[in-house]
């Protein structure tokens, strides 16, 4: 009844006609996207946003992903955790042996560190535990202190894990992990390749069954091993060769899946042969009794001298750990469309090393091979790391007796079969073809690490890369610009030799910020340009590539403007500068000073506006191709002009330029009139040089006939990158 009354009332109420929908113009872009982008950029600089980002870095990512955990994730995490554990058990024993500690300490590290990382890490697939480079770094750092006994060596190795973890935690707390950006990729590639070579050589005595004196220097160690090869043990060599012949081809066999436990199978067979054949009687070194049970919590002890001695190795270890981990975490996050918190990764690695040291773990890091298997097996969350740690715990509690008869040469073969792929010769070959300077960085890093050792080698390589960075920054790229025919676009005349320039007007572009480190070299080049051309009337500085000017640069530019006006009567004009650059110039009084000296406008909104205004102001001659003003050596490299009846195609540089922009059809008459007008005719010659002066040999290029096309993007000129 109530429903009927309501229906009657609604029906009797007169309904107002709904207003016609307002049609929005379809051509306008949605305003929401633009406002969102502006808000995002503006929010980056607010104190509230910075505090939010800082505080969020201290919240364990587990708080976010654990409440969203689903039962469907259990299968993938369980399979991945067990598979990675099968890989980790033999590798951890081998890497513990590589670090110079008994194999049981490798198992201790494999047990606790994956669990600690799972509590604080943000990557869903990253596998943390003993790795080769970290182990060799630990061995190199501890051997530098020359411990007296094996117990002292183990104590220092565990303390090194504590210090490196503490450094990572400090970096995470103060959010200063950006310092790893100074470790260039070629430097890291050379260092890792050299470390892999050092690791392989360090395993040769165990693989051949010989005893060679250890040395901090690679070439000395190699010489000592070569002298001792005559004392090799035949049975040890047979076991090592057999293990390598199984493990290395298995990596490239298509029918052997990545998760198949080849290394664990080889270790099991090696232990079986060691027990059944009693290989110890034939001089084969065995692992010996391995204690069972979980590690006892213990506080690492250090003296003040030992603390100081371990600071440098722990710093290098911490930085390399973070670089490798964040690179792998971002790689797998991109595959799974996930996000990685860099600050959380710092803290997670720090807690894994720092907390693991209290349970007798040596330094650990992120493993590429195990992380790839973790991802392939369907790991959904860090729970897979927890399962891996629990599986290692089961081995520690009940299966350590199996490894008593394991030959040490099998562990050495395991290390060699895993590490040799780290020698990245493909990267060296690529850099040799594409980037000669980066290849030089790689070579310096490689031989510095081989020559002076791992710890000092990486420091020397990083120092050299920073010096190269400062050198490049203090000597920026400076180019002369010319106008592309038929456009208002200005490009490097060395790359676009058909670009048009105006004799008496020089337009330069500095591809760097102006600061105290490079302003002197820039000032010298501009002054040299002014000295070399007696017909020069004005210099235009393109500011599109300048994003910052410090007080020293402003002061030097002020002196340069005074010198140019006093001695040459040449103004230095600015074009295309960003708004905050112009604001800084005005606040420093430089803009008013320029206009006061010249008495006219010296700051322009674009390079084309500056070129047109100055050309009219000084009554300069017509534009000519840049190549016609170059020296004899450059001019002779130009092919002879085509015959009158032959069509001259556009230069290849301009064709490349046209391919990168949107092309709209324009009027045929307007395009041809602009290209072939007297102002752009290449036949015009600059005024003759004064008598007695030496003028370069010049060649007039034929006129370039362009297609009737107007090159535009949104009604404006479209810049492209110089070739």
XYZ file of C-alpha atoms in Angstrom:
723
model
C 0.000 0.000 0.000
C 2.822 2.351 0.907
C 4.539 1.624 -2.345
C 1.321 2.431 -4.265
C 0.940 5.799 -2.481
C 4.541 6.710 -3.174
C 4.126 5.770 -6.793
C 0.952 7.912 -7.047
C 2.641 10.918 -5.457
C 5.650 10.641 -7.726
C 3.420 10.307 -10.771
C 1.354 13.358 -9.802
C 4.387 15.544 -9.160
C 5.199 17.545 -12.256
C 8.648 16.595 -13.529
C 10.967 19.336 -14.635
C 12.497 18.780 -18.019
C 16.092 17.705 -17.646
C 18.524 20.174 -19.150
C 20.167 19.205 -22.352
C 23.682 17.857 -21.836
C 26.393 20.378 -22.564
C 28.583 19.129 -25.353
C 32.250 19.461 -24.551
C 34.620 20.153 -27.384
C 36.262 16.921 -28.386
C 39.495 18.644 -29.333
C 40.321 19.723 -25.779
C 42.497 17.273 -23.847
C 41.185 16.014 -20.494
C 42.184 18.521 -17.820
C 42.347 15.877 -15.088
C 45.525 14.287 -16.458
C 47.316 17.616 -16.727
C 46.342 18.707 -13.232
C 47.367 15.319 -11.845
C 50.820 15.590 -13.388
C 51.254 19.119 -12.049
C 50.152 18.063 -8.587
C 52.519 15.095 -8.574
C 55.499 17.262 -9.500
C 54.564 19.955 -6.999
C 54.029 17.396 -4.238
C 57.601 16.133 -4.553
C 58.900 19.355 -2.996
C 56.507 19.627 -0.055
C 57.776 18.890 3.453
C 54.814 16.626 4.159
C 55.525 14.421 1.158
C 59.225 14.189 2.007
C 58.435 13.177 5.598
C 55.901 10.624 4.356
C 58.451 9.047 2.025
C 61.075 9.042 4.780
C 58.829 7.454 7.413
C 57.363 4.908 5.011
C 60.861 3.595 4.381
C 61.037 2.431 8.004
C 57.778 0.458 7.869
C 58.494 -3.195 7.023
C 56.898 -4.062 3.664
C 55.539 -7.189 5.337
C 52.897 -4.934 6.911
C 51.514 -4.293 3.418
C 51.749 -7.685 1.700
C 51.037 -10.097 4.578
C 47.376 -9.024 5.181
C 46.749 -9.539 1.439
C 48.208 -13.054 1.407
C 45.952 -15.612 -0.293
C 45.795 -19.357 0.039
C 46.418 -19.622 -3.691
C 49.935 -18.243 -3.107
C 50.978 -21.192 -0.936
C 51.652 -23.585 -3.800
C 53.974 -21.229 -5.696
C 55.843 -20.142 -2.553
C 56.235 -23.728 -1.342
C 57.562 -25.084 -4.646
C 59.901 -22.109 -5.113
C 61.183 -22.275 -1.533
C 62.008 -25.984 -1.702
C 63.625 -25.686 -5.145
C 65.821 -22.770 -4.092
C 66.799 -24.637 -0.911
C 67.987 -27.578 -3.014
C 70.231 -25.166 -4.919
C 71.287 -23.216 -1.847
C 72.533 -26.137 0.270
C 75.503 -27.102 -1.942
C 76.204 -23.498 -2.913
C 76.240 -22.282 0.683
C 78.760 -24.931 1.674
C 80.947 -24.060 -1.326
C 80.715 -20.317 -0.669
C 81.497 -20.822 2.997
C 84.600 -22.678 1.915
C 85.330 -19.808 -0.496
C 85.030 -17.294 2.342
C 87.671 -19.265 4.236
C 85.396 -20.655 6.955
C 84.221 -24.257 7.475
C 81.305 -25.334 5.307
C 78.938 -25.443 8.288
C 79.063 -21.639 8.537
C 77.786 -21.436 4.984
C 74.785 -23.488 6.087
C 74.308 -21.193 9.084
C 74.194 -18.226 6.708
C 71.764 -19.999 4.394
C 69.453 -20.759 7.318
C 68.901 -17.400 9.018
C 69.534 -14.692 6.393
C 66.674 -15.580 3.970
C 64.237 -15.452 6.898
C 65.509 -12.050 8.063
C 65.304 -10.643 4.556
C 61.730 -11.885 4.180
C 60.719 -9.848 7.249
C 62.048 -6.530 5.893
C 62.515 -6.882 2.105
C 60.181 -5.412 -0.506
C 61.015 -7.736 -3.415
C 58.757 -10.728 -3.873
C 61.282 -12.869 -5.771
C 64.738 -11.845 -4.520
C 66.731 -14.702 -2.975
C 69.277 -13.678 -0.322
C 72.054 -15.862 1.028
C 75.717 -16.732 0.454
C 77.026 -15.568 -2.930
C 80.416 -15.825 -4.611
C 81.471 -12.164 -4.830
C 80.474 -11.472 -1.225
C 82.375 -14.519 -0.025
C 85.585 -13.616 -1.840
C 85.301 -10.039 -0.561
C 84.939 -11.364 2.970
C 87.984 -13.600 2.547
C 90.026 -10.733 1.108
C 89.039 -8.365 3.912
C 89.747 -10.807 6.734
C 93.046 -12.056 5.300
C 94.286 -8.466 5.271
C 94.309 -8.544 9.091
C 96.404 -11.738 9.167
C 94.477 -13.622 11.884
C 96.647 -15.939 13.959
C 94.262 -18.904 14.284
C 91.280 -20.361 12.484
C 88.999 -19.285 15.335
C 90.184 -15.697 14.945
C 89.559 -15.891 11.211
C 85.986 -17.131 11.761
C 85.369 -14.456 14.406
C 86.566 -11.672 12.091
C 84.517 -12.991 9.167
C 81.354 -12.955 11.290
C 82.233 -9.482 12.601
C 82.611 -8.311 9.001
C 79.010 -9.354 8.355
C 77.937 -7.363 11.413
C 79.774 -4.199 10.300
C 78.574 -4.354 6.697
C 75.007 -4.867 7.908
C 75.353 -1.929 10.275
C 76.563 0.306 7.432
C 73.593 -0.720 5.292
C 71.204 0.071 8.139
C 72.794 3.509 8.600
C 72.487 4.189 4.865
C 68.839 3.204 5.044
C 68.074 5.268 8.151
C 69.551 8.435 6.662
C 68.301 7.625 3.150
C 71.727 8.087 1.545
C 71.800 5.040 -0.661
C 72.191 7.353 -3.666
C 75.972 7.208 -3.218
C 75.991 3.884 -5.050
C 75.164 5.844 -8.225
C 78.828 6.827 -8.365
C 79.678 3.190 -9.114
C 79.353 3.214 -12.874
C 78.186 0.092 -14.687
C 81.507 -0.415 -16.558
C 83.358 -0.178 -13.232
C 81.102 -2.808 -11.690
C 81.379 -5.039 -14.748
C 85.177 -4.896 -14.669
C 85.274 -5.462 -10.924
C 82.921 -8.455 -11.023
C 84.808 -10.012 -13.940
C 88.109 -9.575 -12.095
C 86.571 -10.994 -8.912
C 85.351 -14.034 -10.838
C 88.854 -14.612 -12.221
C 90.345 -14.285 -8.729
C 87.757 -16.720 -7.344
C 88.492 -19.302 -10.036
C 92.239 -19.054 -9.456
C 91.750 -19.327 -5.690
C 89.964 -22.664 -6.194
C 92.665 -24.198 -8.360
C 94.775 -25.529 -5.426
C 91.778 -27.468 -4.093
C 90.861 -28.656 -7.594
C 94.406 -29.979 -8.231
C 95.062 -31.191 -4.699
C 98.079 -28.961 -4.101
C 99.107 -26.485 -1.418
C 100.172 -23.073 -2.717
C 101.066 -20.034 -0.568
C 98.266 -17.429 -0.529
C 98.911 -13.864 -1.562
C 96.911 -10.642 -1.729
C 98.069 -10.174 -5.308
C 96.533 -12.158 -8.130
C 99.626 -12.577 -10.289
C 101.736 -13.734 -7.325
C 99.103 -16.339 -6.465
C 98.971 -17.506 -10.075
C 102.762 -17.870 -10.131
C 102.762 -19.902 -6.900
C 100.084 -22.245 -8.257
C 102.009 -22.732 -11.499
C 105.113 -23.735 -9.525
C 103.167 -26.330 -7.507
C 101.335 -28.026 -10.383
C 103.907 -30.831 -10.449
C 102.644 -32.013 -7.032
C 99.017 -32.426 -8.155
C 96.984 -35.359 -6.837
C 95.630 -37.599 -9.614
C 92.478 -38.697 -7.743
C 91.642 -35.095 -6.837
C 92.046 -34.004 -10.457
C 89.793 -36.859 -11.650
C 87.056 -35.929 -9.170
C 87.263 -32.209 -10.043
C 87.217 -32.828 -13.783
C 84.289 -35.237 -13.491
C 82.267 -32.755 -11.452
C 82.956 -29.926 -13.907
C 82.095 -32.117 -16.900
C 78.695 -32.773 -15.339
C 77.800 -29.323 -13.957
C 78.957 -27.033 -16.781
C 77.293 -28.839 -19.745
C 74.111 -29.183 -17.674
C 73.785 -25.386 -17.713
C 73.531 -25.361 -21.493
C 71.528 -28.547 -21.997
C 68.057 -27.654 -23.211
C 66.482 -30.751 -21.711
C 67.782 -30.004 -18.216
C 65.429 -27.526 -16.522
C 66.878 -24.674 -14.509
C 65.442 -25.989 -11.258
C 67.021 -29.452 -11.594
C 69.438 -29.951 -8.618
C 72.552 -30.831 -10.621
C 74.936 -29.432 -8.002
C 73.203 -31.239 -5.139
C 73.299 -34.475 -7.147
C 77.043 -34.044 -7.770
C 77.660 -33.346 -4.074
C 75.708 -36.443 -3.105
C 77.616 -38.632 -5.557
C 80.894 -37.098 -4.402
C 80.104 -37.921 -0.778
C 79.093 -41.447 -1.820
C 82.365 -42.013 -3.688
C 84.354 -40.472 -0.859
C 82.803 -42.935 1.611
C 82.718 -46.056 -0.568
C 86.197 -45.653 -2.099
C 87.806 -44.227 1.035
C 89.320 -41.430 -1.026
C 90.998 -40.007 2.051
C 93.580 -42.819 1.852
C 94.619 -41.597 -1.627
C 95.381 -38.043 -0.526
C 92.005 -36.540 -1.382
C 91.087 -33.845 1.154
C 87.631 -34.387 2.690
C 85.315 -31.973 4.491
C 85.444 -34.010 7.686
C 82.953 -34.107 10.563
C 80.211 -31.467 10.269
C 78.470 -30.511 13.535
C 74.697 -30.843 13.601
C 72.182 -28.539 15.241
C 71.328 -24.876 15.016
C 73.913 -22.158 15.672
C 74.113 -20.712 19.166
C 73.525 -16.938 19.460
C 76.822 -15.188 20.040
C 77.918 -11.548 20.029
C 80.807 -10.903 17.599
C 83.814 -9.468 19.430
C 86.261 -6.963 17.972
C 89.236 -4.998 19.219
C 89.693 -1.350 18.224
C 92.508 -2.240 15.782
C 90.388 -4.971 14.181
C 87.422 -2.600 13.960
C 89.495 -0.028 12.066
C 90.967 -2.713 9.806
C 87.526 -4.022 8.818
C 85.947 -0.643 8.098
C 87.086 -0.395 4.475
C 86.179 -4.002 3.514
C 82.798 -3.668 5.240
C 82.028 -0.423 3.389
C 82.937 -1.964 0.019
C 80.946 -5.077 0.885
C 77.879 -3.057 1.895
C 77.865 -0.933 -1.250
C 78.314 -3.880 -3.604
C 75.636 -5.834 -1.768
C 73.165 -3.012 -2.225
C 74.042 -2.387 -5.882
C 73.533 -6.032 -6.793
C 70.374 -6.438 -4.727
C 68.576 -3.322 -5.942
C 69.419 -4.101 -9.579
C 67.992 -7.621 -9.286
C 64.981 -6.452 -7.278
C 64.062 -3.851 -9.905
C 64.538 -6.377 -12.696
C 62.131 -8.929 -11.216
C 59.711 -6.224 -10.057
C 59.432 -5.027 -13.661
C 58.649 -8.565 -14.808
C 55.857 -8.913 -12.252
C 54.636 -5.291 -12.435
C 55.513 -4.720 -8.797
C 57.159 -1.900 -6.895
C 60.428 -2.001 -4.984
C 61.266 0.277 -2.073
C 64.980 1.065 -2.360
C 65.189 2.201 1.262
C 63.509 -1.004 2.429
C 66.058 -3.035 0.455
C 68.876 -1.221 2.251
C 67.362 -2.014 5.625
C 66.510 -5.609 4.682
C 70.048 -6.404 3.549
C 71.386 -4.633 6.612
C 69.256 -6.624 9.021
C 70.034 -9.870 7.175
C 73.784 -9.350 7.637
C 73.640 -7.673 11.040
C 71.142 -10.122 12.522
C 72.772 -13.115 10.873
C 76.123 -12.274 12.483
C 74.609 -13.005 15.911
C 73.871 -16.545 14.671
C 77.386 -17.062 13.240
C 76.586 -16.175 9.623
C 79.215 -14.748 7.282
C 78.378 -11.885 4.828
C 75.575 -12.581 2.352
C 73.990 -10.897 -0.672
C 71.412 -11.342 -3.433
C 71.846 -14.238 -5.863
C 70.934 -13.861 -9.534
C 70.639 -17.593 -10.297
C 68.547 -18.425 -7.241
C 66.340 -15.351 -7.716
C 65.672 -16.409 -11.316
C 64.702 -19.912 -10.156
C 62.551 -18.383 -7.421
C 60.699 -16.372 -10.052
C 60.390 -19.284 -12.504
C 58.968 -21.580 -9.839
C 56.144 -19.139 -9.126
C 57.177 -17.405 -5.911
C 54.486 -14.880 -5.031
C 55.771 -13.402 -1.756
C 58.864 -13.485 0.499
C 57.305 -16.501 2.208
C 59.375 -18.506 -0.305
C 62.507 -17.212 1.436
C 61.138 -18.362 4.781
C 60.501 -21.850 3.400
C 64.060 -21.919 2.004
C 65.481 -21.070 5.423
C 63.347 -23.715 7.119
C 64.514 -26.372 4.659
C 68.147 -25.517 5.451
C 67.251 -25.751 9.138
C 66.037 -29.338 8.585
C 69.383 -30.181 6.975
C 71.256 -28.643 9.917
C 69.242 -30.670 12.408
C 69.393 -34.083 10.765
C 71.476 -34.412 7.573
C 74.898 -32.871 8.201
C 76.527 -36.301 8.644
C 76.095 -36.873 4.887
C 78.748 -34.262 4.080
C 81.472 -35.802 6.243
C 82.998 -37.728 3.322
C 82.504 -34.980 0.718
C 85.787 -34.170 -1.112
C 86.747 -30.494 -0.955
C 87.586 -30.581 -4.648
C 83.845 -31.069 -5.342
C 83.135 -27.830 -3.488
C 85.854 -26.103 -5.515
C 84.330 -27.433 -8.744
C 80.919 -26.175 -7.598
C 82.339 -22.680 -7.098
C 84.105 -22.701 -10.485
C 81.017 -23.932 -12.354
C 78.929 -21.161 -10.790
C 81.379 -18.262 -11.007
C 82.882 -18.526 -14.485
C 79.732 -17.035 -16.036
C 80.427 -13.782 -14.158
C 83.309 -13.000 -16.546
C 81.299 -10.661 -18.772
C 83.278 -10.575 -22.017
C 80.140 -9.691 -23.991
C 79.810 -6.385 -22.141
C 83.464 -5.599 -22.825
C 83.006 -6.317 -26.523
C 79.881 -4.145 -26.672
C 81.593 -1.223 -24.948
C 84.600 -1.532 -27.256
C 82.309 -1.033 -30.232
C 79.983 1.605 -28.817
C 81.658 3.488 -25.944
C 85.448 3.617 -25.966
C 85.665 5.661 -22.743
C 83.444 3.236 -20.841
C 85.511 0.350 -22.185
C 88.596 2.103 -20.811
C 86.847 2.346 -17.413
C 86.083 -1.377 -17.521
C 89.697 -2.261 -18.364
C 91.055 -0.015 -15.595
C 88.658 -1.573 -13.079
C 89.572 -5.085 -14.229
C 93.337 -4.689 -13.998
C 93.202 -2.544 -10.858
C 91.303 -5.321 -9.088
C 93.669 -7.988 -10.408
C 96.727 -5.909 -9.600
C 96.116 -4.551 -6.101
C 93.440 -6.866 -4.761
C 89.670 -6.794 -4.469
C 89.173 -4.209 -1.709
C 91.706 -1.686 -3.005
C 90.818 -2.478 -6.609
C 87.183 -1.429 -6.327
C 88.163 1.735 -4.461
C 90.719 2.586 -7.146
C 88.181 1.914 -9.909
C 85.465 4.021 -8.248
C 87.964 6.837 -7.660
C 88.991 6.716 -11.308
C 85.355 6.799 -12.460
C 84.667 9.849 -10.266
C 87.750 11.569 -11.710
C 86.497 10.809 -15.235
C 83.074 12.177 -14.274
C 84.654 15.402 -13.007
C 86.760 15.673 -16.158
C 83.731 15.279 -18.407
C 81.755 17.729 -16.321
C 84.544 20.325 -16.436
C 84.856 19.962 -20.235
C 81.264 19.987 -21.507
C 80.178 19.532 -25.072
C 79.965 22.908 -26.871
C 78.664 23.032 -30.446
C 77.948 25.674 -33.084
C 74.355 25.715 -34.304
C 72.890 26.318 -37.747
C 69.305 26.470 -39.023
C 67.857 23.519 -40.888
C 66.599 24.692 -44.300
C 62.915 25.476 -44.364
C 62.489 25.282 -40.588
C 63.105 27.279 -37.422
C 65.122 24.447 -35.906
C 68.809 24.844 -35.088
C 71.169 21.909 -34.957
C 74.859 21.090 -34.616
C 76.613 22.026 -37.861
C 79.051 19.137 -37.457
C 76.199 16.626 -37.578
C 73.979 18.590 -39.994
C 76.470 19.984 -42.498
C 73.693 21.385 -44.703
C 72.474 23.661 -41.880
C 72.489 27.385 -42.683
C 74.612 29.875 -40.741
C 74.944 33.658 -40.885
C 78.510 34.981 -41.258
C 79.122 37.447 -38.443
C 76.707 35.717 -36.032
C 77.770 32.682 -33.991
C 75.200 30.610 -32.119
C 76.632 28.133 -29.600
C 75.019 25.596 -27.313
C 76.478 24.303 -24.037
C 75.178 20.823 -23.145
C 75.749 21.171 -19.399
C 74.942 23.244 -16.357
C 77.197 26.223 -15.651
C 79.038 25.924 -12.360
C 82.445 26.622 -10.863
C 83.959 23.442 -12.327
C 83.360 24.168 -16.025
C 82.723 27.887 -16.394
C 86.409 28.683 -16.956
C 86.714 26.292 -19.905
C 83.416 27.576 -21.372
C 84.601 31.174 -20.955
C 87.898 30.368 -22.693
C 86.129 28.755 -25.667
C 83.756 31.703 -26.119
C 86.671 34.116 -25.954
C 88.604 32.046 -28.509
C 85.600 32.195 -30.846
C 85.494 35.967 -30.490
C 89.241 36.248 -31.167
C 89.274 33.975 -34.210
C 86.633 35.791 -36.294
C 87.352 39.498 -36.974
C 83.963 39.894 -38.697
C 81.976 38.612 -35.697
C 79.179 40.964 -34.593
C 77.364 38.977 -31.878
C 77.425 35.671 -29.988
C 74.239 33.878 -28.965
C 74.293 31.326 -26.140
C 71.503 28.742 -26.461
C 70.302 28.059 -22.924
C 68.002 25.113 -23.617
C 70.573 22.688 -22.190
C 71.380 24.798 -19.109
C 69.428 23.845 -16.001
C 71.555 25.478 -13.312
C 73.938 28.427 -12.941
C 75.818 29.012 -9.701
C 77.231 32.273 -8.374
C 80.730 31.575 -9.700
C 79.377 31.081 -13.227
C 77.363 34.307 -13.008
C 80.465 36.212 -11.909
C 82.582 34.730 -14.725
C 79.885 35.495 -17.311
C 79.766 39.074 -16.059
C 83.522 39.418 -16.566
C 83.247 37.840 -20.021
C 80.526 40.295 -21.051
C 82.725 43.208 -19.925
C 85.763 41.896 -21.809
C 83.824 41.201 -25.020
C 82.325 44.691 -25.008
C 85.525 46.505 -24.049
C 87.874 44.781 -26.475
C 85.676 43.470 -29.280
C 82.408 45.422 -29.034
C 80.633 42.062 -29.260
C 77.501 41.406 -27.188
C 76.863 38.030 -25.562
C 73.147 37.254 -25.869
C 71.065 34.521 -24.252
C 68.286 32.607 -26.002
C 65.849 29.903 -24.968
C 66.802 29.972 -21.270
C 64.451 28.435 -18.721
C 62.410 30.758 -16.555
C 64.286 30.067 -13.332
C 67.608 30.661 -15.120
C 66.390 34.062 -16.322
C 65.137 34.821 -12.832
C 68.568 34.018 -11.396
C 70.288 36.208 -13.992
C 67.960 39.075 -13.195
C 68.414 38.731 -9.440
C 72.181 38.761 -9.919
C 71.909 41.931 -12.013
C 73.449 40.293 -15.066
C 70.453 40.811 -17.347
C 70.222 44.540 -16.608
C 73.978 44.849 -17.040
C 73.876 43.284 -20.511
C 71.082 45.551 -21.732
C 72.771 48.585 -20.186
C 76.074 47.885 -21.948
C 74.546 47.100 -25.319
C 71.588 49.437 -25.019
C 69.297 46.886 -26.694
C 67.618 43.567 -26.061
C 70.081 40.778 -25.234
C 67.746 38.046 -23.935
C 65.461 36.236 -26.369
C 62.793 33.592 -25.953
C 64.138 31.376 -28.730
C 67.244 30.937 -30.840
C 65.345 31.768 -34.014
C 64.108 35.053 -32.546
C 67.666 35.936 -31.548
C 69.013 35.077 -35.010
C 66.353 37.128 -36.841
C 66.676 40.137 -34.522
C 70.472 40.261 -34.521
C 70.672 39.678 -38.247
C 68.459 42.715 -38.840
C 70.192 44.773 -36.147
C 73.673 44.375 -37.621
C 72.579 44.135 -41.274
C 74.263 40.772 -41.766
C 74.516 38.956 -45.101
C 72.405 36.074 -46.310
C 72.596 32.595 -44.811
C 75.053 30.117 -46.273
C 75.556 26.360 -45.723
C 77.839 25.657 -42.795
C 80.006 23.361 -44.879
C 80.946 26.219 -47.213
C 82.656 27.986 -44.301
C 84.672 25.032 -43.125
C 88.364 24.451 -43.783
C 89.923 22.921 -46.870
C 90.206 19.481 -45.307
C 86.491 19.363 -44.608
C 85.499 20.908 -47.925
C 87.511 18.414 -49.965
C 85.605 15.575 -48.339
C 82.376 16.853 -49.924
C 81.347 15.086 -53.147
C 81.374 17.231 -56.309
C 78.179 19.098 -57.193
C 75.613 17.245 -59.232
C 74.906 18.156 -62.819
C 72.193 20.685 -63.562
C 69.803 18.082 -64.897
C 70.269 15.721 -61.975
C 67.988 15.810 -58.965
C 69.822 16.429 -55.732
C 68.312 14.323 -52.914
C 68.056 15.706 -49.385
C 71.086 15.007 -47.192
C 70.829 11.805 -45.185
C 70.943 13.764 -41.930
C 67.785 15.620 -42.880
C 66.078 12.395 -43.875
C 66.837 10.994 -40.428
C 65.438 14.171 -38.922
C 62.226 13.934 -40.939
C 61.680 10.333 -39.801
C 61.529 11.443 -36.164
C 58.747 14.049 -36.448
C 55.135 14.352 -37.522
C 54.778 15.556 -41.106
C 51.857 17.618 -42.331
C 51.232 18.481 -45.961
C 51.632 22.198 -46.655
C 51.208 24.466 -49.651
C 53.670 23.762 -52.388
C 54.278 27.421 -53.191
C 54.924 28.448 -49.560
C 57.382 25.639 -48.922
C 59.346 26.231 -52.124
C 59.351 29.987 -51.573
C 60.767 29.589 -48.069
C 63.446 27.102 -49.103
C 64.554 28.798 -52.312
C 64.244 32.409 -51.134
C 67.362 34.590 -51.384
C 67.687 34.543 -47.588
C 68.331 30.811 -47.633
C 70.191 30.551 -50.891
C 73.536 28.847 -50.402
C 74.995 30.729 -53.323
C 75.409 33.904 -51.317
C 78.962 34.427 -50.131
C 80.119 36.221 -47.000
C 81.937 39.536 -47.387
C 85.551 39.213 -48.502
C 88.242 38.952 -45.863
C 90.486 41.946 -45.205
C 93.552 42.247 -47.386
C 96.454 40.183 -46.255
C 94.336 37.824 -44.161
C 94.245 34.159 -44.960
C 90.775 32.913 -45.886
C 89.889 29.214 -46.031
C 89.070 27.500 -49.286
C 85.293 27.453 -49.728
C 82.955 25.469 -51.910
C 79.436 26.597 -52.708
C 76.997 23.732 -52.362
C 74.159 23.265 -54.835
C 70.715 24.336 -53.755
C 68.823 21.666 -51.819
C 65.401 21.043 -53.301
C 63.064 19.962 -50.514
C 59.736 18.230 -50.847
C 56.677 20.475 -50.342
C 56.290 19.466 -46.692
C 56.053 21.497 -43.537
C 57.586 19.783 -40.540
C 55.509 20.600 -37.451
C 54.380 19.042 -34.218
C 51.328 20.662 -32.688
C 51.952 23.816 -34.681
C 55.445 24.289 -33.273
C 58.968 23.243 -34.143
C 59.936 19.788 -32.946
C 63.485 19.384 -31.562
C 65.389 16.156 -32.135
C 68.588 14.766 -30.773
C 71.748 15.556 -32.687
C 73.344 12.639 -34.474
